[in-house]
């Protein structure tokens, strides 16, 4: 069993709304042992209680503004005003700076999503929040809530693809990876025709990308989707 003390550390944060300084936990991801990576990149670790996604969101204990490192670094006057009106004026001090379990992490994501929607953060930033929230529900085997948030995540990722803002939310995101991910999220929603469309777009990169791992995944999931689609159609005929 990994020592919690060595994997967890305190990070000092400055609130992007009220400028208060507060402390929040982070995980040294190198300290964890990966067990499994799902087809939409959700990673399970041997030390699941230390999954870094539990600590992605910073929640200011003073004003309630919740944000990630990917949020725009400065709030414009109109954003400050809306945060003041809809978040800070209603906030009762609560500290998210100690060890988080899944239910608290879920609350932190919901706060960050509310703040991201109010301040109109880039689509890729919102997509990342919705997808991670869906993963937290997956970790609790709550399929209904998982799919509910995957459905919103995929819409935001599509917008992010259209507006080419995908690097804003995730430095490691590329066009081919994004197309693959949109396809995979549609497959999970059983929107097979859209899944096939996006896997096809990803596969069109096959001769001009170094991301052969993603191309392989797109090919495998494209095939799986075609089978699932066929199955669903024959079920409908029988039904
Ligand atoms: Zn604050």
PDB file of C-alpha atoms and ligand atoms in Angstrom:
ATOM      1  CA  UNK A   1       0.000   0.000   0.000  1.00  0.00           C
ATOM      2  CA  UNK A   2       1.338   3.369  -0.991  1.00  0.00           C
ATOM      3  CA  UNK A   3       2.012   5.921   1.686  1.00  0.00           C
ATOM      4  CA  UNK A   4      -0.667   8.589   1.415  1.00  0.00           C
ATOM      5  CA  UNK A   5       1.720  11.148   2.787  1.00  0.00           C
ATOM      6  CA  UNK A   6       4.152  10.784  -0.101  1.00  0.00           C
ATOM      7  CA  UNK A   7       1.540  10.806  -2.869  1.00  0.00           C
ATOM      8  CA  UNK A   8      -0.470  13.743  -1.523  1.00  0.00           C
ATOM      9  CA  UNK A   9       0.877  17.237  -1.197  1.00  0.00           C
ATOM     10  CA  UNK A  10      -0.516  20.684  -0.483  1.00  0.00           C
ATOM     11  CA  UNK A  11      -0.562  23.231  -3.229  1.00  0.00           C
ATOM     12  CA  UNK A  12      -1.018  26.899  -2.610  1.00  0.00           C
ATOM     13  CA  UNK A  13      -3.645  28.465  -4.851  1.00  0.00           C
ATOM     14  CA  UNK A  14      -4.705  32.023  -5.533  1.00  0.00           C
ATOM     15  CA  UNK A  15      -8.404  32.461  -6.163  1.00  0.00           C
ATOM     16  CA  UNK A  16      -9.025  33.790  -9.661  1.00  0.00           C
ATOM     17  CA  UNK A  17     -12.030  35.698  -8.412  1.00  0.00           C
ATOM     18  CA  UNK A  18     -11.303  37.163  -4.946  1.00  0.00           C
ATOM     19  CA  UNK A  19      -7.486  36.695  -4.905  1.00  0.00           C
ATOM     20  CA  UNK A  20      -7.560  34.902  -1.544  1.00  0.00           C
ATOM     21  CA  UNK A  21      -4.735  32.413  -1.019  1.00  0.00           C
ATOM     22  CA  UNK A  22      -5.754  28.911   0.000  1.00  0.00           C
ATOM     23  CA  UNK A  23      -4.353  25.408   0.082  1.00  0.00           C
ATOM     24  CA  UNK A  24      -5.612  22.412  -1.896  1.00  0.00           C
ATOM     25  CA  UNK A  25      -4.405  18.811  -2.226  1.00  0.00           C
ATOM     26  CA  UNK A  26      -2.666  17.448  -5.282  1.00  0.00           C
ATOM     27  CA  UNK A  27      -1.415  13.966  -6.166  1.00  0.00           C
ATOM     28  CA  UNK A  28       2.047  13.088  -7.397  1.00  0.00           C
ATOM     29  CA  UNK A  29       0.797  10.935 -10.245  1.00  0.00           C
ATOM     30  CA  UNK A  30       4.167   9.221 -10.587  1.00  0.00           C
ATOM     31  CA  UNK A  31       3.547   7.724  -7.162  1.00  0.00           C
ATOM     32  CA  UNK A  32       0.537   5.687  -8.379  1.00  0.00           C
ATOM     33  CA  UNK A  33       0.261   2.298 -10.065  1.00  0.00           C
ATOM     34  CA  UNK A  34      -2.049   2.251 -13.083  1.00  0.00           C
ATOM     35  CA  UNK A  35      -4.337  -0.776 -13.290  1.00  0.00           C
ATOM     36  CA  UNK A  36      -6.522  -0.047 -16.265  1.00  0.00           C
ATOM     37  CA  UNK A  37      -7.243   2.602 -18.848  1.00  0.00           C
ATOM     38  CA  UNK A  38     -10.763   2.636 -20.282  1.00  0.00           C
ATOM     39  CA  UNK A  39     -11.396   3.296 -23.963  1.00  0.00           C
ATOM     40  CA  UNK A  40     -12.282   6.924 -23.125  1.00  0.00           C
ATOM     41  CA  UNK A  41      -9.045   7.364 -21.115  1.00  0.00           C
ATOM     42  CA  UNK A  42     -10.484   7.028 -17.619  1.00  0.00           C
ATOM     43  CA  UNK A  43      -7.649   5.566 -15.610  1.00  0.00           C
ATOM     44  CA  UNK A  44      -8.029   3.277 -12.627  1.00  0.00           C
ATOM     45  CA  UNK A  45      -5.169   3.094 -10.156  1.00  0.00           C
ATOM     46  CA  UNK A  46      -4.262   0.521  -7.570  1.00  0.00           C
ATOM     47  CA  UNK A  47      -4.618   3.373  -5.088  1.00  0.00           C
ATOM     48  CA  UNK A  48      -8.083   4.452  -6.266  1.00  0.00           C
ATOM     49  CA  UNK A  49      -8.638   6.710  -3.258  1.00  0.00           C
ATOM     50  CA  UNK A  50      -5.752   8.792  -4.635  1.00  0.00           C
ATOM     51  CA  UNK A  51      -7.010   9.113  -8.203  1.00  0.00           C
ATOM     52  CA  UNK A  52      -5.763  12.550  -9.314  1.00  0.00           C
ATOM     53  CA  UNK A  53      -9.184  13.444 -10.793  1.00  0.00           C
ATOM     54  CA  UNK A  54     -10.471  13.799  -7.216  1.00  0.00           C
ATOM     55  CA  UNK A  55      -8.252  16.862  -6.860  1.00  0.00           C
ATOM     56  CA  UNK A  56      -8.516  18.610 -10.248  1.00  0.00           C
ATOM     57  CA  UNK A  57     -10.874  21.322  -9.008  1.00  0.00           C
ATOM     58  CA  UNK A  58      -9.731  24.169  -6.759  1.00  0.00           C
ATOM     59  CA  UNK A  59     -12.529  25.538  -4.590  1.00  0.00           C
ATOM     60  CA  UNK A  60     -11.920  28.914  -2.959  1.00  0.00           C
ATOM     61  CA  UNK A  61     -13.152  28.569   0.645  1.00  0.00           C
ATOM     62  CA  UNK A  62     -13.634  32.340   0.927  1.00  0.00           C
ATOM     63  CA  UNK A  63     -15.847  33.157  -2.076  1.00  0.00           C
ATOM     64  CA  UNK A  64     -16.892  29.745  -3.471  1.00  0.00           C
ATOM     65  CA  UNK A  65     -15.415  30.221  -6.932  1.00  0.00           C
ATOM     66  CA  UNK A  66     -14.377  26.769  -8.176  1.00  0.00           C
ATOM     67  CA  UNK A  67     -11.917  26.454 -11.045  1.00  0.00           C
ATOM     68  CA  UNK A  68      -9.248  24.288 -12.606  1.00  0.00           C
ATOM     69  CA  UNK A  69      -5.784  25.252 -13.826  1.00  0.00           C
ATOM     70  CA  UNK A  70      -7.261  25.362 -17.357  1.00  0.00           C
ATOM     71  CA  UNK A  71      -9.701  28.182 -16.635  1.00  0.00           C
ATOM     72  CA  UNK A  72      -8.770  31.552 -18.136  1.00  0.00           C
ATOM     73  CA  UNK A  73      -6.294  33.076 -15.716  1.00  0.00           C
ATOM     74  CA  UNK A  74      -8.061  36.414 -15.331  1.00  0.00           C
ATOM     75  CA  UNK A  75     -11.743  37.155 -14.992  1.00  0.00           C
ATOM     76  CA  UNK A  76     -13.149  40.066 -16.970  1.00  0.00           C
ATOM     77  CA  UNK A  77     -15.296  42.624 -15.097  1.00  0.00           C
ATOM     78  CA  UNK A  78     -18.534  41.055 -16.410  1.00  0.00           C
ATOM     79  CA  UNK A  79     -17.369  37.632 -15.220  1.00  0.00           C
ATOM     80  CA  UNK A  80     -16.477  38.965 -11.768  1.00  0.00           C
ATOM     81  CA  UNK A  81     -19.862  40.580 -11.492  1.00  0.00           C
ATOM     82  CA  UNK A  82     -21.729  37.412 -12.419  1.00  0.00           C
ATOM     83  CA  UNK A  83     -19.610  35.283 -10.028  1.00  0.00           C
ATOM     84  CA  UNK A  84     -20.267  37.781  -7.237  1.00  0.00           C
ATOM     85  CA  UNK A  85     -23.984  37.756  -7.886  1.00  0.00           C
ATOM     86  CA  UNK A  86     -24.569  34.017  -8.440  1.00  0.00           C
ATOM     87  CA  UNK A  87     -21.838  32.359  -6.350  1.00  0.00           C
ATOM     88  CA  UNK A  88     -20.078  34.513  -3.757  1.00  0.00           C
ATOM     89  CA  UNK A  89     -23.130  36.284  -2.368  1.00  0.00           C
ATOM     90  CA  UNK A  90     -24.711  32.894  -1.607  1.00  0.00           C
ATOM     91  CA  UNK A  91     -21.569  31.067  -0.445  1.00  0.00           C
ATOM     92  CA  UNK A  92     -21.275  29.644   3.036  1.00  0.00           C
ATOM     93  CA  UNK A  93     -17.650  28.931   3.888  1.00  0.00           C
ATOM     94  CA  UNK A  94     -16.721  25.348   3.187  1.00  0.00           C
ATOM     95  CA  UNK A  95     -13.230  23.964   2.831  1.00  0.00           C
ATOM     96  CA  UNK A  96     -12.379  21.430   0.116  1.00  0.00           C
ATOM     97  CA  UNK A  97      -8.679  21.576   0.951  1.00  0.00           C
ATOM     98  CA  UNK A  98      -8.343  18.280   2.802  1.00  0.00           C
ATOM     99  CA  UNK A  99      -8.591  14.661   1.632  1.00  0.00           C
ATOM    100  CA  UNK A 100     -11.535  14.184  -0.744  1.00  0.00           C
ATOM    101  CA  UNK A 101     -13.726  11.166  -1.255  1.00  0.00           C
ATOM    102  CA  UNK A 102     -15.820  10.707  -4.397  1.00  0.00           C
ATOM    103  CA  UNK A 103     -18.967  12.497  -3.099  1.00  0.00           C
ATOM    104  CA  UNK A 104     -16.983  15.629  -2.207  1.00  0.00           C
ATOM    105  CA  UNK A 105     -15.130  15.488  -5.515  1.00  0.00           C
ATOM    106  CA  UNK A 106     -18.514  15.309  -7.291  1.00  0.00           C
ATOM    107  CA  UNK A 107     -19.619  18.465  -5.471  1.00  0.00           C
ATOM    108  CA  UNK A 108     -16.353  20.188  -6.449  1.00  0.00           C
ATOM    109  CA  UNK A 109     -16.957  19.367 -10.136  1.00  0.00           C
ATOM    110  CA  UNK A 110     -20.538  20.613  -9.980  1.00  0.00           C
ATOM    111  CA  UNK A 111     -19.301  23.886  -8.482  1.00  0.00           C
ATOM    112  CA  UNK A 112     -16.632  24.203 -11.188  1.00  0.00           C
ATOM    113  CA  UNK A 113     -19.160  23.414 -13.945  1.00  0.00           C
ATOM    114  CA  UNK A 114     -21.506  26.084 -12.596  1.00  0.00           C
ATOM    115  CA  UNK A 115     -18.632  28.601 -12.518  1.00  0.00           C
ATOM    116  CA  UNK A 116     -17.446  27.546 -15.991  1.00  0.00           C
ATOM    117  CA  UNK A 117     -20.915  27.949 -17.488  1.00  0.00           C
ATOM    118  CA  UNK A 118     -21.451  31.346 -15.813  1.00  0.00           C
ATOM    119  CA  UNK A 119     -18.083  32.711 -16.947  1.00  0.00           C
ATOM    120  CA  UNK A 120     -18.263  31.090 -20.373  1.00  0.00           C
ATOM    121  CA  UNK A 121     -15.012  29.109 -20.251  1.00  0.00           C
ATOM    122  CA  UNK A 122     -13.741  27.446 -23.456  1.00  0.00           C
ATOM    123  CA  UNK A 123     -15.729  24.408 -24.629  1.00  0.00           C
ATOM    124  CA  UNK A 124     -12.745  22.137 -24.097  1.00  0.00           C
ATOM    125  CA  UNK A 125     -12.520  23.202 -20.445  1.00  0.00           C
ATOM    126  CA  UNK A 126     -16.212  22.512 -19.871  1.00  0.00           C
ATOM    127  CA  UNK A 127     -16.000  19.209 -21.772  1.00  0.00           C
ATOM    128  CA  UNK A 128     -13.147  18.046 -19.558  1.00  0.00           C
ATOM    129  CA  UNK A 129     -15.140  18.832 -16.423  1.00  0.00           C
ATOM    130  CA  UNK A 130     -18.270  17.022 -17.618  1.00  0.00           C
ATOM    131  CA  UNK A 131     -16.270  13.962 -18.683  1.00  0.00           C
ATOM    132  CA  UNK A 132     -14.404  13.719 -15.387  1.00  0.00           C
ATOM    133  CA  UNK A 133     -17.668  14.088 -13.498  1.00  0.00           C
ATOM    134  CA  UNK A 134     -19.042  11.192 -15.589  1.00  0.00           C
ATOM    135  CA  UNK A 135     -15.970   9.138 -14.641  1.00  0.00           C
ATOM    136  CA  UNK A 136     -16.559   9.784 -10.942  1.00  0.00           C
ATOM    137  CA  UNK A 137     -20.075   8.397 -11.374  1.00  0.00           C
ATOM    138  CA  UNK A 138     -18.608   5.419 -13.267  1.00  0.00           C
ATOM    139  CA  UNK A 139     -16.316   4.773 -10.305  1.00  0.00           C
ATOM    140  CA  UNK A 140     -19.512   4.504  -8.239  1.00  0.00           C
ATOM    141  CA  UNK A 141     -21.277   2.302 -10.834  1.00  0.00           C
ATOM    142  CA  UNK A 142     -23.958   4.970 -11.334  1.00  0.00           C
ATOM    143  CA  UNK A 143     -24.592   4.439 -15.052  1.00  0.00           C
ATOM    144  CA  UNK A 144     -27.550   6.818 -15.366  1.00  0.00           C
ATOM    145  CA  UNK A 145     -25.581   9.795 -14.038  1.00  0.00           C
ATOM    146  CA  UNK A 146     -22.488   8.720 -15.966  1.00  0.00           C
ATOM    147  CA  UNK A 147     -24.360   8.745 -19.277  1.00  0.00           C
ATOM    148  CA  UNK A 148     -26.132  11.984 -18.417  1.00  0.00           C
ATOM    149  CA  UNK A 149     -22.790  13.791 -18.126  1.00  0.00           C
ATOM    150  CA  UNK A 150     -21.162  11.974 -21.056  1.00  0.00           C
ATOM    151  CA  UNK A 151     -23.996  13.321 -23.208  1.00  0.00           C
ATOM    152  CA  UNK A 152     -23.125  16.893 -22.233  1.00  0.00           C
ATOM    153  CA  UNK A 153     -19.375  16.269 -22.478  1.00  0.00           C
ATOM    154  CA  UNK A 154     -19.631  15.037 -26.058  1.00  0.00           C
ATOM    155  CA  UNK A 155     -21.632  18.110 -27.097  1.00  0.00           C
ATOM    156  CA  UNK A 156     -18.933  20.335 -25.623  1.00  0.00           C
ATOM    157  CA  UNK A 157     -16.177  18.317 -27.300  1.00  0.00           C
ATOM    158  CA  UNK A 158     -17.974  18.694 -30.632  1.00  0.00           C
ATOM    159  CA  UNK A 159     -18.143  22.463 -30.091  1.00  0.00           C
ATOM    160  CA  UNK A 160     -14.493  22.394 -29.129  1.00  0.00           C
ATOM    161  CA  UNK A 161     -13.698  20.569 -32.393  1.00  0.00           C
ATOM    162  CA  UNK A 162     -15.723  23.079 -34.427  1.00  0.00           C
ATOM    163  CA  UNK A 163     -14.076  26.064 -32.715  1.00  0.00           C
ATOM    164  CA  UNK A 164     -10.610  24.407 -32.536  1.00  0.00           C
ATOM    165  CA  UNK A 165     -10.164  25.331 -28.868  1.00  0.00           C
ATOM    166  CA  UNK A 166      -9.266  21.792 -27.757  1.00  0.00           C
ATOM    167  CA  UNK A 167      -5.723  22.606 -26.656  1.00  0.00           C
ATOM    168  CA  UNK A 168      -7.076  25.137 -24.166  1.00  0.00           C
ATOM    169  CA  UNK A 169      -8.487  22.468 -21.904  1.00  0.00           C
ATOM    170  CA  UNK A 170      -5.824  19.801 -22.288  1.00  0.00           C
ATOM    171  CA  UNK A 171      -2.322  20.344 -23.618  1.00  0.00           C
ATOM    172  CA  UNK A 172      -2.090  16.716 -24.664  1.00  0.00           C
ATOM    173  CA  UNK A 173      -5.238  16.861 -26.790  1.00  0.00           C
ATOM    174  CA  UNK A 174      -4.752  16.591 -30.543  1.00  0.00           C
ATOM    175  CA  UNK A 175      -7.229  16.689 -33.398  1.00  0.00           C
ATOM    176  CA  UNK A 176      -7.074  12.932 -33.998  1.00  0.00           C
ATOM    177  CA  UNK A 177      -7.381  12.122 -30.298  1.00  0.00           C
ATOM    178  CA  UNK A 178     -10.362  14.461 -29.996  1.00  0.00           C
ATOM    179  CA  UNK A 179     -12.116  12.877 -32.985  1.00  0.00           C
ATOM    180  CA  UNK A 180     -11.525   9.438 -31.515  1.00  0.00           C
ATOM    181  CA  UNK A 181     -12.845  10.532 -28.102  1.00  0.00           C
ATOM    182  CA  UNK A 182     -16.024  12.047 -29.599  1.00  0.00           C
ATOM    183  CA  UNK A 183     -16.611   8.772 -31.455  1.00  0.00           C
ATOM    184  CA  UNK A 184     -16.068   6.729 -28.316  1.00  0.00           C
ATOM    185  CA  UNK A 185     -18.405   8.877 -26.206  1.00  0.00           C
ATOM    186  CA  UNK A 186     -21.126   8.559 -28.864  1.00  0.00           C
ATOM    187  CA  UNK A 187     -20.598   4.785 -28.869  1.00  0.00           C
ATOM    188  CA  UNK A 188     -21.144   4.719 -25.101  1.00  0.00           C
ATOM    189  CA  UNK A 189     -24.366   6.675 -25.636  1.00  0.00           C
ATOM    190  CA  UNK A 190     -25.387   4.085 -28.287  1.00  0.00           C
ATOM    191  CA  UNK A 191     -25.481   6.805 -30.943  1.00  0.00           C
ATOM    192  CA  UNK A 192     -23.765   4.398 -33.273  1.00  0.00           C
ATOM    193  CA  UNK A 193     -24.105   6.321 -36.536  1.00  0.00           C
ATOM    194  CA  UNK A 194     -22.402   9.371 -34.994  1.00  0.00           C
ATOM    195  CA  UNK A 195     -19.747   7.157 -33.398  1.00  0.00           C
ATOM    196  CA  UNK A 196     -18.952   5.595 -36.785  1.00  0.00           C
ATOM    197  CA  UNK A 197     -18.797   9.059 -38.374  1.00  0.00           C
ATOM    198  CA  UNK A 198     -16.235  10.327 -35.859  1.00  0.00           C
ATOM    199  CA  UNK A 199     -14.125   7.154 -35.836  1.00  0.00           C
ATOM    200  CA  UNK A 200     -14.036   7.515 -39.620  1.00  0.00           C
ATOM    201  CA  UNK A 201     -12.790  11.096 -39.299  1.00  0.00           C
ATOM    202  CA  UNK A 202     -10.066   9.924 -36.898  1.00  0.00           C
ATOM    203  CA  UNK A 203      -9.090   7.070 -39.228  1.00  0.00           C
ATOM    204  CA  UNK A 204      -8.710   9.488 -42.147  1.00  0.00           C
ATOM    205  CA  UNK A 205      -5.537  10.662 -40.347  1.00  0.00           C
ATOM    206  CA  UNK A 206      -4.004   7.199 -40.509  1.00  0.00           C
ATOM    207  CA  UNK A 207      -1.326   8.049 -43.075  1.00  0.00           C
ATOM    208  CA  UNK A 208      -0.367  11.421 -41.709  1.00  0.00           C
ATOM    209  CA  UNK A 209      -0.158  11.105 -37.964  1.00  0.00           C
ATOM    210  CA  UNK A 210       2.439   9.696 -35.604  1.00  0.00           C
ATOM    211  CA  UNK A 211      -0.345   8.779 -33.178  1.00  0.00           C
ATOM    212  CA  UNK A 212      -0.543   5.161 -34.254  1.00  0.00           C
ATOM    213  CA  UNK A 213      -1.915   4.129 -30.840  1.00  0.00           C
ATOM    214  CA  UNK A 214      -4.989   6.321 -31.308  1.00  0.00           C
ATOM    215  CA  UNK A 215      -5.458   5.107 -34.887  1.00  0.00           C
ATOM    216  CA  UNK A 216      -5.407   1.522 -33.618  1.00  0.00           C
ATOM    217  CA  UNK A 217      -7.960   2.345 -30.930  1.00  0.00           C
ATOM    218  CA  UNK A 218     -10.156   4.152 -33.478  1.00  0.00           C
ATOM    219  CA  UNK A 219     -10.016   1.101 -35.730  1.00  0.00           C
ATOM    220  CA  UNK A 220     -10.891  -1.338 -32.925  1.00  0.00           C
ATOM    221  CA  UNK A 221     -13.734   0.795 -31.576  1.00  0.00           C
ATOM    222  CA  UNK A 222     -15.057   1.459 -35.096  1.00  0.00           C
ATOM    223  CA  UNK A 223     -15.288  -2.295 -35.621  1.00  0.00           C
ATOM    224  CA  UNK A 224     -16.910  -2.829 -32.223  1.00  0.00           C
ATOM    225  CA  UNK A 225     -19.432  -0.072 -32.963  1.00  0.00           C
ATOM    226  CA  UNK A 226     -20.392  -1.662 -36.271  1.00  0.00           C
ATOM    227  CA  UNK A 227     -21.073  -4.936 -34.460  1.00  0.00           C
ATOM    228  CA  UNK A 228     -23.065  -3.234 -31.710  1.00  0.00           C
ATOM    229  CA  UNK A 229     -25.021  -1.290 -34.322  1.00  0.00           C
ATOM    230  CA  UNK A 230     -25.875  -4.490 -36.222  1.00  0.00           C
ATOM    231  CA  UNK A 231     -26.953  -6.176 -32.995  1.00  0.00           C
ATOM    232  CA  UNK A 232     -29.188  -3.273 -32.069  1.00  0.00           C
ATOM    233  CA  UNK A 233     -30.805  -3.262 -35.494  1.00  0.00           C
ATOM    234  CA  UNK A 234     -31.538  -6.996 -35.381  1.00  0.00           C
ATOM    235  CA  UNK A 235     -32.922  -6.621 -31.840  1.00  0.00           C
ATOM    236  CA  UNK A 236     -35.245  -3.930 -33.125  1.00  0.00           C
ATOM    237  CA  UNK A 237     -36.423  -6.222 -35.935  1.00  0.00           C
ATOM    238  CA  UNK A 238     -37.156  -9.021 -33.496  1.00  0.00           C
ATOM    239  CA  UNK A 239     -38.707  -6.668 -30.944  1.00  0.00           C
TER     240      UNK A 239
HETATM  241 ZN1  LIG B   1     -12.220  33.402  -3.878  1.00  0.00          ZN
END
